[in-house]
Amino acid sequence: MSASHQQFLERLAHAFCAGHLVQVAEHFVYPMPYYSDHGLVVFGSTGTLTEGLALYHRACKANGVDRITPRIVAEGMTIRGYSNVWVEWDHFDHAGICTRTSQVRYVLFQETGALFPKIEMVDYTVQAFPEVNDDMPAMATA
């Protein structure tokens, strides 16, 4: 597994859990397609994705999630800077018990010389809090 992708995802998790949602949203390319069992939502800007992240952050806090950690379960070959990364995000409560897990595929693009990649697409297979999707289409823009 790519150590740089793991480090990148751990940084995102730390920023998310600390409530630094704009910092997280700055690691995406816009417009950014987001697929889930609710269909396709396209986030048109950092601002709209930050709103979506805030919904998810509130759901995590309301359900006692204190920490989220990524586990890369598979990676595709990097071709011309693009790669697919399949990640399981474990959600832990204050006692360190994993209460939920999300499964996500990301399409990443890393420019030559860039420290970290940018996320160009998110495809959720399993969501820890699927109810968050109910409010996302209203805020996203194509």
Short mmCIF file of C-alpha atoms in Angstrom, two decimals:
data_model
loop_
_atom_site.label_atom_id
_atom_site.label_comp_id
_atom_site.label_asym_id
_atom_site.label_seq_id
_atom_site.Cartn_x
_atom_site.Cartn_y
_atom_site.Cartn_z
CA MET A 1 0.00 0.00 0.00
CA SER A 2 1.12 3.51 -0.70
CA ALA A 3 2.57 5.14 2.42
CA SER A 4 1.92 8.58 0.93
CA HIS A 5 -1.78 7.81 0.37
CA GLN A 6 -2.07 6.46 3.91
CA GLN A 7 -0.41 9.58 5.32
CA PHE A 8 -2.68 11.80 3.22
CA LEU A 9 -5.83 10.05 4.46
CA GLU A 10 -4.66 10.14 8.08
CA ARG A 11 -4.13 13.91 7.77
CA LEU A 12 -7.66 14.30 6.39
CA ALA A 13 -9.09 12.20 9.23
CA HIS A 14 -7.28 14.25 11.85
CA ALA A 15 -8.43 17.54 10.32
CA PHE A 16 -12.01 16.25 10.02
CA CYS A 17 -12.17 15.05 13.62
CA ALA A 18 -10.74 18.37 14.80
CA GLY A 19 -13.51 20.20 12.93
CA HIS A 20 -11.19 21.76 10.32
CA LEU A 21 -13.66 21.10 7.53
CA VAL A 22 -12.50 23.82 5.14
CA GLN A 23 -8.99 22.39 5.37
CA VAL A 24 -10.40 18.97 4.39
CA ALA A 25 -12.47 20.42 1.52
CA GLU A 26 -9.38 22.11 0.05
CA HIS A 27 -8.02 18.65 -0.86
CA PHE A 28 -10.73 18.09 -3.49
CA VAL A 29 -11.06 19.12 -7.13
CA TYR A 30 -14.31 20.84 -8.17
CA PRO A 31 -16.79 20.06 -9.48
CA MET A 32 -16.50 16.84 -7.47
CA PRO A 33 -18.88 13.91 -8.06
CA TYR A 34 -20.06 12.05 -4.96
CA TYR A 35 -21.77 8.70 -5.53
CA SER A 36 -23.80 6.87 -2.88
CA ASP A 37 -26.84 4.63 -2.72
CA HIS A 38 -28.84 7.87 -3.01
CA GLY A 39 -27.35 8.48 -6.47
CA LEU A 40 -25.03 11.20 -7.71
CA VAL A 41 -24.45 14.55 -6.04
CA VAL A 42 -21.97 17.00 -7.53
CA PHE A 43 -20.29 19.46 -5.20
CA GLY A 44 -19.41 22.61 -7.11
CA SER A 45 -17.17 24.35 -4.60
CA THR A 46 -15.24 24.14 -1.36
CA GLY A 47 -18.17 25.88 0.34
CA THR A 48 -20.79 23.33 -0.63
CA LEU A 49 -18.56 20.39 0.27
CA THR A 50 -17.78 22.04 3.61
CA GLU A 51 -21.55 22.13 4.28
CA GLY A 52 -21.79 18.41 3.47
CA LEU A 53 -18.80 17.64 5.69
CA ALA A 54 -20.45 19.63 8.50
CA LEU A 55 -23.54 17.40 8.26
CA TYR A 56 -21.35 14.32 8.53
CA HIS A 57 -19.30 15.82 11.36
CA ARG A 58 -22.49 16.55 13.35
CA ALA A 59 -23.74 12.99 12.76
CA CYS A 60 -20.43 11.60 14.02
CA LYS A 61 -20.49 13.73 17.17
CA ALA A 62 -24.17 12.95 17.83
CA ASN A 63 -23.34 9.25 17.67
CA GLY A 64 -20.34 9.44 19.98
CA VAL A 65 -17.61 9.15 17.35
CA ASP A 66 -14.35 10.58 18.69
CA ARG A 67 -11.88 9.29 16.12
CA ILE A 68 -11.92 8.06 12.54
CA THR A 69 -9.06 6.09 11.02
CA PRO A 70 -8.47 5.04 7.41
CA ARG A 71 -7.46 1.56 6.26
CA ILE A 72 -6.44 1.26 2.63
CA VAL A 73 -7.75 -2.11 1.48
CA ALA A 74 -6.76 -1.86 -2.21
CA GLU A 75 -5.05 0.47 -4.65
CA GLY A 76 -4.99 0.56 -8.40
CA MET A 77 -1.88 1.34 -10.37
CA THR A 78 -1.09 5.02 -10.78
CA ILE A 79 -1.38 6.03 -14.42
CA ARG A 80 -0.49 9.58 -15.50
CA GLY A 81 -0.99 10.77 -11.93
CA TYR A 82 -4.40 9.11 -11.44
CA SER A 83 -5.11 6.27 -9.04
CA ASN A 84 -8.04 4.52 -7.40
CA VAL A 85 -7.87 3.88 -3.67
CA TRP A 86 -10.37 1.75 -1.73
CA VAL A 87 -10.57 2.73 1.93
CA GLU A 88 -12.42 1.53 5.00
CA TRP A 89 -12.94 4.30 7.53
CA ASP A 90 -13.34 2.96 11.06
CA HIS A 91 -15.34 5.17 13.47
CA PHE A 92 -14.33 4.84 17.14
CA ASP A 93 -16.13 6.00 20.27
CA HIS A 94 -14.48 7.50 23.39
CA ALA A 95 -13.72 4.00 24.71
CA GLY A 96 -11.82 3.10 21.53
CA ILE A 97 -14.51 0.74 20.26
CA CYS A 98 -15.15 0.70 16.51
CA THR A 99 -18.86 1.39 16.21
CA ARG A 100 -19.22 1.88 12.44
CA THR A 101 -17.25 1.51 9.23
CA SER A 102 -17.57 3.20 5.86
CA GLN A 103 -16.26 1.77 2.60
CA VAL A 104 -15.21 4.31 -0.02
CA ARG A 105 -13.44 4.39 -3.37
CA TYR A 106 -11.55 7.56 -4.21
CA VAL A 107 -10.17 8.70 -7.53
CA LEU A 108 -7.01 10.63 -6.73
CA PHE A 109 -4.82 12.80 -8.91
CA GLN A 110 -1.31 13.74 -7.85
CA GLU A 111 0.56 16.40 -9.78
CA THR A 112 4.26 15.89 -10.24
CA GLY A 113 6.05 17.36 -7.22
CA ALA A 114 2.88 17.78 -5.12
CA LEU A 115 3.14 16.61 -1.53
CA PHE A 116 -0.36 15.11 -1.51
CA PRO A 117 -2.94 14.16 -4.13
CA LYS A 118 -6.31 15.80 -4.73
CA ILE A 119 -9.57 13.85 -4.55
CA GLU A 120 -11.47 14.01 -7.85
CA MET A 121 -14.32 11.58 -7.07
CA VAL A 122 -15.89 9.83 -4.07
CA ASP A 123 -17.85 6.59 -4.43
CA TYR A 124 -19.39 5.25 -1.19
CA THR A 125 -20.10 1.52 -1.09
CA VAL A 126 -21.06 1.43 2.60
CA GLN A 127 -21.84 4.54 4.64
CA ALA A 128 -21.50 4.85 8.39
CA PHE A 129 -24.30 7.45 8.48
CA PRO A 130 -26.41 7.08 5.31
CA GLU A 131 -29.04 9.45 6.70
CA VAL A 132 -26.65 12.36 6.07
CA ASN A 133 -27.28 11.92 2.33
CA ASP A 134 -30.88 13.05 2.71
CA ASP A 135 -29.76 16.69 3.07
CA MET A 136 -26.86 16.71 0.61
CA PRO A 137 -28.64 17.14 -2.76
CA ALA A 138 -30.17 20.41 -1.62
CA MET A 139 -26.75 21.96 -1.02
CA ALA A 140 -24.69 20.59 -3.89
CA THR A 141 -24.49 22.26 -7.25
CA ALA A 142 -23.63 20.87 -10.64
#
